[in-house]
PDB file of C-alpha atoms in Angstrom:
ATOM      1  CA  MET A   1      73.303  98.023  25.709  1.00 44.00           C
ATOM      2  CA  SER A   2      70.342  96.982  27.894  1.00 44.00           C
ATOM      3  CA  ASP A   3      70.586  96.071  31.589  1.00 44.00           C
ATOM      4  CA  GLN A   4      70.124  92.447  30.582  1.00 43.00           C
ATOM      5  CA  GLN A   5      73.020  92.685  28.145  1.00 42.00           C
ATOM      6  CA  GLU A   6      75.299  94.341  30.712  1.00 40.00           C
ATOM      7  CA  LYS A   7      74.671  91.532  33.221  1.00 42.00           C
ATOM      8  CA  ARG A   8      75.780  88.871  30.784  1.00 49.00           C
ATOM      9  CA  ASP A   9      79.403  87.962  30.373  1.00 62.00           C
ATOM     10  CA  GLY A  10      80.955  88.264  26.974  1.00 86.00           C
ATOM     11  CA  ILE A  11      79.629  89.744  23.759  1.00 92.00           C
ATOM     12  CA  THR A  12      75.893  89.994  23.253  1.00 94.00           C
ATOM     13  CA  GLY A  13      73.628  92.385  21.364  1.00 96.00           C
ATOM     14  CA  VAL A  14      72.985  93.745  17.894  1.00 97.00           C
ATOM     15  CA  PHE A  15      75.875  94.201  15.471  1.00 97.00           C
ATOM     16  CA  SER A  16      76.064  95.184  11.814  1.00 96.00           C
ATOM     17  CA  LEU A  17      78.054  93.739   8.962  1.00 94.00           C
ATOM     18  CA  GLN A  18      78.737  95.716   5.808  1.00 90.00           C
ATOM     19  CA  GLU A  19      79.088  93.859   2.530  1.00 78.00           C
ATOM     20  CA  ILE A  20      80.214  95.272  -0.802  1.00 72.00           C
ATOM     21  CA  ARG A  21      78.175  93.861  -3.670  1.00 69.00           C
ATOM     22  CA  LYS A  22      78.286  94.372  -7.401  1.00 69.00           C
ATOM     23  CA  VAL A  23      75.087  95.457  -9.119  1.00 66.00           C
ATOM     24  CA  GLY A  24      74.507  95.303 -12.882  1.00 65.00           C
ATOM     25  CA  THR A  25      76.682  93.876 -15.651  1.00 69.00           C
ATOM     26  CA  GLY A  26      79.301  95.097 -18.075  1.00 66.00           C
ATOM     27  CA  THR A  27      79.721  98.868 -18.285  1.00 68.00           C
ATOM     28  CA  THR A  28      76.765  99.404 -15.934  1.00 69.00           C
ATOM     29  CA  THR A  29      78.402  97.489 -13.096  1.00 70.00           C
ATOM     30  CA  ARG A  30      78.656  99.431  -9.877  1.00 71.00           C
ATOM     31  CA  LYS A  31      79.472  98.624  -6.275  1.00 72.00           C
ATOM     32  CA  THR A  32      77.016  99.100  -3.431  1.00 77.00           C
ATOM     33  CA  ILE A  33      77.506  98.771   0.293  1.00 79.00           C
ATOM     34  CA  GLN A  34      74.777  96.816   2.071  1.00 86.00           C
ATOM     35  CA  LYS A  35      74.418  96.859   5.829  1.00 91.00           C
ATOM     36  CA  ALA A  36      72.864  93.852   7.558  1.00 94.00           C
ATOM     37  CA  PHE A  37      71.984  93.579  11.245  1.00 96.00           C
ATOM     38  CA  TRP A  38      72.661  90.494  13.356  1.00 97.00           C
ATOM     39  CA  PHE A  39      71.883  89.421  16.898  1.00 97.00           C
ATOM     40  CA  CYS A  40      75.134  88.092  18.338  1.00 97.00           C
ATOM     41  CA  THR A  41      75.964  86.094  21.457  1.00 96.00           C
ATOM     42  CA  GLU A  42      79.305  84.847  22.699  1.00 96.00           C
ATOM     43  CA  LEU A  43      79.322  81.111  23.405  1.00 95.00           C
ATOM     44  CA  PRO A  44      81.266  79.344  26.190  1.00 93.00           C
ATOM     45  CA  ASP A  45      83.971  78.274  23.722  1.00 94.00           C
ATOM     46  CA  GLY A  46      84.638  81.916  22.778  1.00 94.00           C
ATOM     47  CA  SER A  47      83.083  81.779  19.317  1.00 96.00           C
ATOM     48  CA  ILE A  48      80.228  84.131  18.445  1.00 97.00           C
ATOM     49  CA  GLU A  49      76.798  82.844  17.449  1.00 97.00           C
ATOM     50  CA  VAL A  50      75.190  85.213  14.943  1.00 97.00           C
ATOM     51  CA  GLN A  51      71.582  85.242  13.746  1.00 96.00           C
ATOM     52  CA  PRO A  52      70.174  87.703  11.196  1.00 96.00           C
ATOM     53  CA  LEU A  53      67.440  90.176  12.075  1.00 97.00           C
ATOM     54  CA  ASN A  54      64.405  89.999   9.819  1.00 95.00           C
ATOM     55  CA  THR A  55      62.666  93.069   8.390  1.00 94.00           C
ATOM     56  CA  ASN A  56      60.723  93.389  11.671  1.00 96.00           C
ATOM     57  CA  TYR A  57      63.959  93.566  13.703  1.00 96.00           C
ATOM     58  CA  ILE A  58      63.435  90.104  15.192  1.00 96.00           C
ATOM     59  CA  PRO A  59      66.337  87.572  15.354  1.00 95.00           C
ATOM     60  CA  SER A  60      65.147  84.931  12.908  1.00 93.00           C
ATOM     61  CA  GLY A  61      66.539  82.328  10.566  1.00 87.00           C
ATOM     62  CA  PRO A  62      69.598  80.084  10.709  1.00 88.00           C
ATOM     63  CA  LYS A  63      72.314  80.713  13.254  1.00 91.00           C
ATOM     64  CA  ARG A  64      76.003  80.313  12.528  1.00 93.00           C
ATOM     65  CA  ARG A  65      79.222  80.515  14.502  1.00 95.00           C
ATOM     66  CA  VAL A  66      81.985  83.002  13.760  1.00 96.00           C
ATOM     67  CA  PRO A  67      85.483  82.859  15.306  1.00 96.00           C
ATOM     68  CA  LYS A  68      85.904  85.722  17.769  1.00 95.00           C
ATOM     69  CA  ASP A  69      88.852  87.358  16.007  1.00 95.00           C
ATOM     70  CA  GLU A  70      86.986  87.317  12.693  1.00 95.00           C
ATOM     71  CA  PHE A  71      83.875  88.698  14.397  1.00 96.00           C
ATOM     72  CA  LEU A  72      85.739  91.595  16.025  1.00 95.00           C
ATOM     73  CA  ALA A  73      87.353  92.489  12.703  1.00 95.00           C
ATOM     74  CA  SER A  74      84.106  92.491  10.699  1.00 94.00           C
ATOM     75  CA  PHE A  75      81.120  93.317  12.921  1.00 96.00           C
ATOM     76  CA  ALA A  76      80.303  96.735  14.403  1.00 96.00           C
ATOM     77  CA  PRO A  77      78.162  97.195  17.563  1.00 96.00           C
ATOM     78  CA  GLU A  78      74.736  98.800  17.092  1.00 96.00           C
ATOM     79  CA  PRO A  79      73.401  99.480  20.621  1.00 95.00           C
ATOM     80  CA  GLU A  80      70.929 102.112  19.371  1.00 96.00           C
ATOM     81  CA  VAL A  81      69.299  99.607  17.041  1.00 96.00           C
ATOM     82  CA  TYR A  82      68.889  97.171  19.919  1.00 96.00           C
ATOM     83  CA  ILE A  83      67.393  99.741  22.298  1.00 96.00           C
ATOM     84  CA  SER A  84      65.128 101.470  19.766  1.00 96.00           C
ATOM     85  CA  ASN A  85      64.025  98.577  17.576  1.00 96.00           C
ATOM     86  CA  VAL A  86      64.998  95.066  18.592  1.00 96.00           C
ATOM     87  CA  PHE A  87      64.286  94.986  22.330  1.00 96.00           C
ATOM     88  CA  PRO A  88      60.751  96.492  22.106  1.00 97.00           C
ATOM     89  CA  ARG A  89      59.840  94.238  19.158  1.00 96.00           C
ATOM     90  CA  ILE A  90      61.028  91.097  20.956  1.00 96.00           C
ATOM     91  CA  ARG A  91      59.152  92.128  24.111  1.00 97.00           C
ATOM     92  CA  GLU A  92      55.931  92.701  22.142  1.00 97.00           C
ATOM     93  CA  LEU A  93      56.328  89.398  20.299  1.00 97.00           C
ATOM     94  CA  ASN A  94      56.818  87.504  23.566  1.00 97.00           C
ATOM     95  CA  LYS A  95      53.691  89.136  25.026  1.00 98.00           C
ATOM     96  CA  THR A  96      51.662  88.057  21.994  1.00 98.00           C
ATOM     97  CA  ILE A  97      52.878  84.467  22.251  1.00 97.00           C
ATOM     98  CA  ALA A  98      52.265  84.380  26.022  1.00 97.00           C
ATOM     99  CA  LEU A  99      48.683  85.546  25.418  1.00 98.00           C
ATOM    100  CA  ALA A 100      48.245  82.880  22.737  1.00 97.00           C
ATOM    101  CA  ASP A 101      49.589  80.224  25.124  1.00 96.00           C
ATOM    102  CA  ARG A 102      47.078  81.303  27.790  1.00 97.00           C
ATOM    103  CA  HIS A 103      44.212  81.062  25.304  1.00 98.00           C
ATOM    104  CA  ARG A 104      45.379  77.587  24.267  1.00 96.00           C
ATOM    105  CA  GLY A 105      45.683  76.515  27.902  1.00 95.00           C
ATOM    106  CA  ASN A 106      42.097  77.661  28.456  1.00 97.00           C
ATOM    107  CA  LYS A 107      40.998  75.773  25.307  1.00 95.00           C
ATOM    108  CA  GLU A 108      40.075  79.077  23.642  1.00 97.00           C
ATOM    109  CA  PHE A 109      41.463  77.740  20.403  1.00 96.00           C
ATOM    110  CA  PHE A 110      40.189  80.357  17.956  1.00 96.00           C
ATOM    111  CA  SER A 111      41.616  83.183  20.078  1.00 98.00           C
ATOM    112  CA  ALA A 112      44.875  81.244  20.354  1.00 97.00           C
ATOM    113  CA  GLU A 113      45.000  80.813  16.581  1.00 97.00           C
ATOM    114  CA  MET A 114      44.549  84.550  16.074  1.00 97.00           C
ATOM    115  CA  GLU A 115      47.356  85.495  18.479  1.00 98.00           C
ATOM    116  CA  TYR A 116      49.775  82.880  17.129  1.00 97.00           C
ATOM    117  CA  GLY A 117      48.979  84.199  13.657  1.00 97.00           C
ATOM    118  CA  LYS A 118      49.919  87.722  14.754  1.00 97.00           C
ATOM    119  CA  ALA A 119      53.224  86.434  16.104  1.00 97.00           C
ATOM    120  CA  LEU A 120      54.027  84.559  12.891  1.00 97.00           C
ATOM    121  CA  LYS A 121      53.421  87.672  10.810  1.00 96.00           C
ATOM    122  CA  VAL A 122      56.294  89.252  12.739  1.00 96.00           C
ATOM    123  CA  ASP A 123      58.518  86.149  12.756  1.00 96.00           C
ATOM    124  CA  GLU A 124      57.356  83.289  10.553  1.00 94.00           C
ATOM    125  CA  GLU A 125      60.063  80.980  11.941  1.00 92.00           C
ATOM    126  CA  ASN A 126      59.274  81.575  15.604  1.00 94.00           C
ATOM    127  CA  ILE A 127      59.444  78.147  17.212  1.00 94.00           C
ATOM    128  CA  ARG A 128      57.038  78.751  20.109  1.00 95.00           C
ATOM    129  CA  ALA A 129      54.410  80.258  17.814  1.00 96.00           C
ATOM    130  CA  ASN A 130      54.693  77.462  15.244  1.00 96.00           C
ATOM    131  CA  PHE A 131      54.439  74.740  17.864  1.00 96.00           C
ATOM    132  CA  GLY A 132      51.586  76.541  19.611  1.00 96.00           C
ATOM    133  CA  LEU A 133      49.624  76.965  16.387  1.00 97.00           C
ATOM    134  CA  GLY A 134      50.287  73.358  15.372  1.00 96.00           C
ATOM    135  CA  ILE A 135      49.086  72.033  18.738  1.00 96.00           C
ATOM    136  CA  THR A 136      46.032  74.314  18.504  1.00 97.00           C
ATOM    137  CA  TYR A 137      45.106  72.816  15.129  1.00 97.00           C
ATOM    138  CA  LEU A 138      45.637  69.282  16.437  1.00 95.00           C
ATOM    139  CA  GLU A 139      43.478  69.990  19.490  1.00 94.00           C
ATOM    140  CA  ARG A 140      40.743  71.136  17.095  1.00 93.00           C
ATOM    141  CA  GLY A 141      41.216  68.061  14.920  1.00 92.00           C
ATOM    142  CA  GLU A 142      42.257  70.114  11.885  1.00 95.00           C
ATOM    143  CA  GLY A 143      44.773  67.663  10.455  1.00 93.00           C
ATOM    144  CA  ALA A 144      45.348  69.430   7.127  1.00 94.00           C
ATOM    145  CA  LYS A 145      46.293  72.715   8.806  1.00 95.00           C
ATOM    146  CA  ALA A 146      48.431  70.871  11.370  1.00 95.00           C
ATOM    147  CA  ASP A 147      50.206  69.075   8.523  1.00 95.00           C
ATOM    148  CA  ASN A 148      51.290  72.432   7.075  1.00 95.00           C
ATOM    149  CA  ILE A 149      52.846  73.339  10.430  1.00 95.00           C
ATOM    150  CA  PHE A 150      54.463  69.885  10.628  1.00 95.00           C
ATOM    151  CA  GLU A 151      56.080  70.407   7.213  1.00 94.00           C
ATOM    152  CA  ARG A 152      57.482  73.728   8.394  1.00 92.00           C
ATOM    153  CA  LEU A 153      58.757  72.475  11.747  1.00 93.00           C
ATOM    154  CA  VAL A 154      60.651  69.432  10.483  1.00 91.00           C
ATOM    155  CA  LYS A 155      62.734  71.786   8.321  1.00 90.00           C
ATOM    156  CA  LEU A 156      63.698  74.003  11.271  1.00 88.00           C
ATOM    157  CA  ASP A 157      66.686  72.587  13.142  1.00 86.00           C
ATOM    158  CA  THR A 158      66.074  74.984  16.035  1.00 85.00           C
ATOM    159  CA  ALA A 159      62.667  73.387  16.671  1.00 88.00           C
ATOM    160  CA  PHE A 160      64.443  70.435  18.261  1.00 88.00           C
ATOM    161  CA  GLU A 161      66.802  72.295  20.572  1.00 85.00           C
ATOM    162  CA  SER A 162      66.594  71.372  24.255  1.00 82.00           C
ATOM    163  CA  GLU A 163      64.900  74.657  25.220  1.00 84.00           C
ATOM    164  CA  HIS A 164      61.864  73.617  23.152  1.00 86.00           C
ATOM    165  CA  LYS A 165      61.778  70.009  24.364  1.00 84.00           C
ATOM    166  CA  HIS A 166      58.431  70.196  26.161  1.00 85.00           C
ATOM    167  CA  LEU A 167      56.831  71.730  23.056  1.00 89.00           C
ATOM    168  CA  PHE A 168      58.147  69.218  20.543  1.00 85.00           C
ATOM    169  CA  ASN A 169      57.152  66.370  22.866  1.00 86.00           C
ATOM    170  CA  GLU A 170      53.608  67.742  23.145  1.00 90.00           C
ATOM    171  CA  PHE A 171      53.372  68.276  19.399  1.00 93.00           C
ATOM    172  CA  GLY A 172      54.584  64.743  18.638  1.00 91.00           C
ATOM    173  CA  ILE A 173      52.144  63.173  21.099  1.00 91.00           C
ATOM    174  CA  ASN A 174      49.292  65.140  19.520  1.00 93.00           C
ATOM    175  CA  LEU A 175      50.318  63.972  16.039  1.00 94.00           C
ATOM    176  CA  ARG A 176      50.009  60.386  17.239  1.00 92.00           C
ATOM    177  CA  LYS A 177      46.692  60.994  19.031  1.00 91.00           C
ATOM    178  CA  ASN A 178      45.306  62.468  15.812  1.00 94.00           C
ATOM    179  CA  LYS A 179      46.397  59.318  13.929  1.00 94.00           C
ATOM    180  CA  MET A 180      48.921  61.282  11.877  1.00 96.00           C
ATOM    181  CA  LEU A 181      51.257  58.333  12.352  1.00 95.00           C
ATOM    182  CA  ASP A 182      53.452  58.734   9.271  1.00 95.00           C
ATOM    183  CA  GLN A 183      54.101  62.334  10.283  1.00 95.00           C
ATOM    184  CA  ALA A 184      54.797  61.270  13.878  1.00 95.00           C
ATOM    185  CA  VAL A 185      57.444  58.756  12.737  1.00 95.00           C
ATOM    186  CA  VAL A 186      59.161  61.336  10.500  1.00 94.00           C
ATOM    187  CA  TYR A 187      58.922  63.918  13.263  1.00 94.00           C
ATOM    188  CA  TYR A 188      60.439  61.721  15.975  1.00 93.00           C
ATOM    189  CA  GLY A 189      63.115  60.567  13.541  1.00 93.00           C
ATOM    190  CA  ARG A 190      64.059  64.190  12.906  1.00 92.00           C
ATOM    191  CA  ALA A 191      64.119  64.899  16.645  1.00 90.00           C
ATOM    192  CA  LEU A 192      66.412  61.922  17.279  1.00 91.00           C
ATOM    193  CA  GLU A 193      68.670  62.965  14.407  1.00 90.00           C
ATOM    194  CA  LEU A 194      69.120  66.486  15.748  1.00 86.00           C
ATOM    195  CA  SER A 195      68.836  65.963  19.499  1.00 81.00           C
ATOM    196  CA  GLY A 196      70.646  62.663  19.899  1.00 82.00           C
ATOM    197  CA  GLU A 197      69.193  59.554  21.491  1.00 85.00           C
ATOM    198  CA  ASP A 198      66.758  60.222  24.309  1.00 90.00           C
ATOM    199  CA  GLU A 199      64.810  57.502  26.134  1.00 94.00           C
ATOM    200  CA  ASN A 200      61.535  59.441  26.029  1.00 92.00           C
ATOM    201  CA  LEU A 201      61.802  60.211  22.310  1.00 91.00           C
ATOM    202  CA  LEU A 202      62.638  56.560  21.632  1.00 95.00           C
ATOM    203  CA  HIS A 203      59.621  55.496  23.703  1.00 96.00           C
ATOM    204  CA  ASN A 204      57.344  57.808  21.718  1.00 94.00           C
ATOM    205  CA  MET A 205      58.772  56.536  18.434  1.00 95.00           C
ATOM    206  CA  ALA A 206      57.989  52.988  19.614  1.00 96.00           C
ATOM    207  CA  ARG A 207      54.382  54.024  20.362  1.00 96.00           C
ATOM    208  CA  ALA A 208      53.993  55.523  16.884  1.00 95.00           C
ATOM    209  CA  HIS A 209      55.318  52.354  15.217  1.00 96.00           C
ATOM    210  CA  LEU A 210      53.042  50.182  17.353  1.00 96.00           C
ATOM    211  CA  GLU A 211      49.985  52.139  16.240  1.00 95.00           C
ATOM    212  CA  LYS A 212      51.127  51.753  12.629  1.00 95.00           C
ATOM    213  CA  GLY A 213      51.192  47.995  13.218  1.00 95.00           C
ATOM    214  CA  ASN A 214      54.997  47.780  12.938  1.00 95.00           C
ATOM    215  CA  HIS A 215      55.549  45.554  15.973  1.00 96.00           C
ATOM    216  CA  ASP A 216      59.158  44.702  15.171  1.00 96.00           C
ATOM    217  CA  GLN A 217      60.098  48.372  14.746  1.00 96.00           C
ATOM    218  CA  ALA A 218      58.180  49.270  17.889  1.00 97.00           C
ATOM    219  CA  LEU A 219      60.188  46.695  19.836  1.00 97.00           C
ATOM    220  CA  THR A 220      63.468  47.992  18.376  1.00 97.00           C
ATOM    221  CA  TYR A 221      62.857  51.537  19.591  1.00 97.00           C
ATOM    222  CA  LEU A 222      61.437  50.340  22.904  1.00 97.00           C
ATOM    223  CA  LEU A 223      64.556  48.289  23.640  1.00 97.00           C
ATOM    224  CA  LYS A 224      66.723  51.288  22.719  1.00 96.00           C
ATOM    225  CA  SER A 225      64.752  53.347  25.223  1.00 96.00           C
ATOM    226  CA  LEU A 226      65.315  50.741  27.933  1.00 97.00           C
ATOM    227  CA  GLN A 227      68.980  50.376  26.987  1.00 96.00           C
ATOM    228  CA  LEU A 228      69.409  54.040  27.898  1.00 95.00           C
ATOM    229  CA  SER A 229      67.153  53.879  30.961  1.00 95.00           C
ATOM    230  CA  PRO A 230      66.239  50.352  32.112  1.00 95.00           C
ATOM    231  CA  THR A 231      64.038  51.754  34.881  1.00 92.00           C
ATOM    232  CA  LEU A 232      61.939  54.132  32.746  1.00 95.00           C
ATOM    233  CA  GLU A 233      58.513  53.159  34.036  1.00 95.00           C
ATOM    234  CA  ALA A 234      56.556  53.894  30.848  1.00 96.00           C
ATOM    235  CA  SER A 235      58.892  51.748  28.732  1.00 96.00           C
ATOM    236  CA  VAL A 236      58.969  48.919  31.296  1.00 96.00           C
ATOM    237  CA  LYS A 237      55.154  48.809  31.261  1.00 96.00           C
ATOM    238  CA  PHE A 238      55.130  49.011  27.451  1.00 97.00           C
ATOM    239  CA  LEU A 239      57.446  46.004  27.153  1.00 97.00           C
ATOM    240  CA  THR A 240      55.422  44.028  29.693  1.00 96.00           C
ATOM    241  CA  TRP A 241      52.271  44.804  27.725  1.00 97.00           C
ATOM    242  CA  MET A 242      53.833  43.689  24.422  1.00 97.00           C
ATOM    243  CA  ILE A 243      54.863  40.399  26.031  1.00 96.00           C
ATOM    244  CA  SER A 244      51.373  39.839  27.479  1.00 96.00           C
ATOM    245  CA  LYS A 245      49.786  40.488  24.068  1.00 95.00           C
ATOM    246  CA  GLU A 246      52.269  38.111  22.387  1.00 95.00           C
ATOM    247  CA  LEU A 247      53.526  40.906  20.118  1.00 95.00           C
ATOM    248  CA  VAL A 248      57.205  39.992  20.499  1.00 94.00           C
ATOM    249  CA  PRO A 249      58.483  38.214  17.337  1.00 91.00           C
ATOM    250  CA  GLY A 250      59.825  34.726  18.023  1.00 90.00           C
ATOM    251  CA  ASN A 251      63.312  35.557  16.786  1.00 94.00           C
ATOM    252  CA  ARG A 252      63.630  38.382  19.348  1.00 94.00           C
ATOM    253  CA  LYS A 253      62.518  36.617  22.528  1.00 95.00           C
ATOM    254  CA  GLU A 254      66.100  36.062  23.717  1.00 95.00           C
ATOM    255  CA  GLU A 255      66.826  39.766  23.242  1.00 95.00           C
ATOM    256  CA  VAL A 256      63.737  40.627  25.287  1.00 96.00           C
ATOM    257  CA  ALA A 257      64.645  38.112  27.989  1.00 96.00           C
ATOM    258  CA  ALA A 258      68.076  39.734  28.315  1.00 96.00           C
ATOM    259  CA  MET A 259      66.442  43.143  28.710  1.00 96.00           C
ATOM    260  CA  LEU A 260      64.055  41.824  31.376  1.00 96.00           C
ATOM    261  CA  LEU A 261      67.074  40.559  33.296  1.00 95.00           C
ATOM    262  CA  ARG A 262      68.732  43.964  33.014  1.00 94.00           C
ATOM    263  CA  ILE A 263      65.561  45.698  34.224  1.00 95.00           C
ATOM    264  CA  ARG A 264      65.372  43.389  37.242  1.00 93.00           C
ATOM    265  CA  GLN A 265      69.047  43.927  38.091  1.00 93.00           C
ATOM    266  CA  ALA A 266      68.681  47.703  37.830  1.00 92.00           C
ATOM    267  CA  THR A 267      65.616  47.627  40.072  1.00 90.00           C
ATOM    268  CA  GLU A 268      67.334  45.388  42.641  1.00 87.00           C
ATOM    269  CA  GLN A 269      70.279  47.781  42.738  1.00 85.00           C
ATOM    270  CA  GLY A 270      67.927  50.422  44.032  1.00 68.00           C
ATOM    271  CA  LYS A 271      67.188  52.214  40.761  1.00 57.00           C
ATOM    272  CA  VAL A 272      63.448  52.485  41.252  1.00 52.00           C
ATOM    273  CA  PRO A 273      61.460  52.745  37.976  1.00 49.00           C
ATOM    274  CA  THR A 274      61.093  56.384  37.012  1.00 51.00           C
ATOM    275  CA  GLY A 275      58.349  58.226  35.206  1.00 47.00           C
ATOM    276  CA  ARG A 276      60.655  60.777  33.583  1.00 44.00           C
TER     277      ARG A 276
END
């Protein structure tokens, strides 16, 4: 195991699982043993999260949980595979993505595209590389290419995990700025479905609906945002702006008045509006 693995508590590293499969039919049927490699990590509840290695020895694809007793009975440790293959490949992949991120940060978009492309050849489901490439295309105004990335990302549950929050927020904002509003609504809906309600996601969904001209839907998501965080500065300003522009439907003015009262009470209690 690596130094990093030894420092961690519990099970972590590369393990193999052997499966017996039948090949052929009838009299030509024979059994073969297939060995698959998995990257495995013990979770706080004691279960083991396993993710398959792709043909490039990168953990990729859907993760699943295995009870610890079942894991210990079926999986065999493969420290040599980790040291010789997996660790160096992951390190090289991370370097490539870091270089791509630097190019994107410097607005060197063609260089960024090239490096993200290299990373995706090694791991086509890599979340950082997909987000980075998608944002690169949006920054260049290439909506069709960005739409392909969007279609890929909304199918990847791991894209909306908390560790990628800053990336999926940036991607969603860029979808809206590029007037890809239908995609933005689907995207934020997927994020809310997988990540749970979040005041900032709800605020961004409200913005997308407003730009689509769906004022009632925009208000619905905006009030949900303020219900979670009545002092969220961006949402407070958004609601004030909607009122000033007379965009609040008549049948919802009482609902808005109640929220304004809640905002005032929260502010008076010392909860200063935040810009989170």
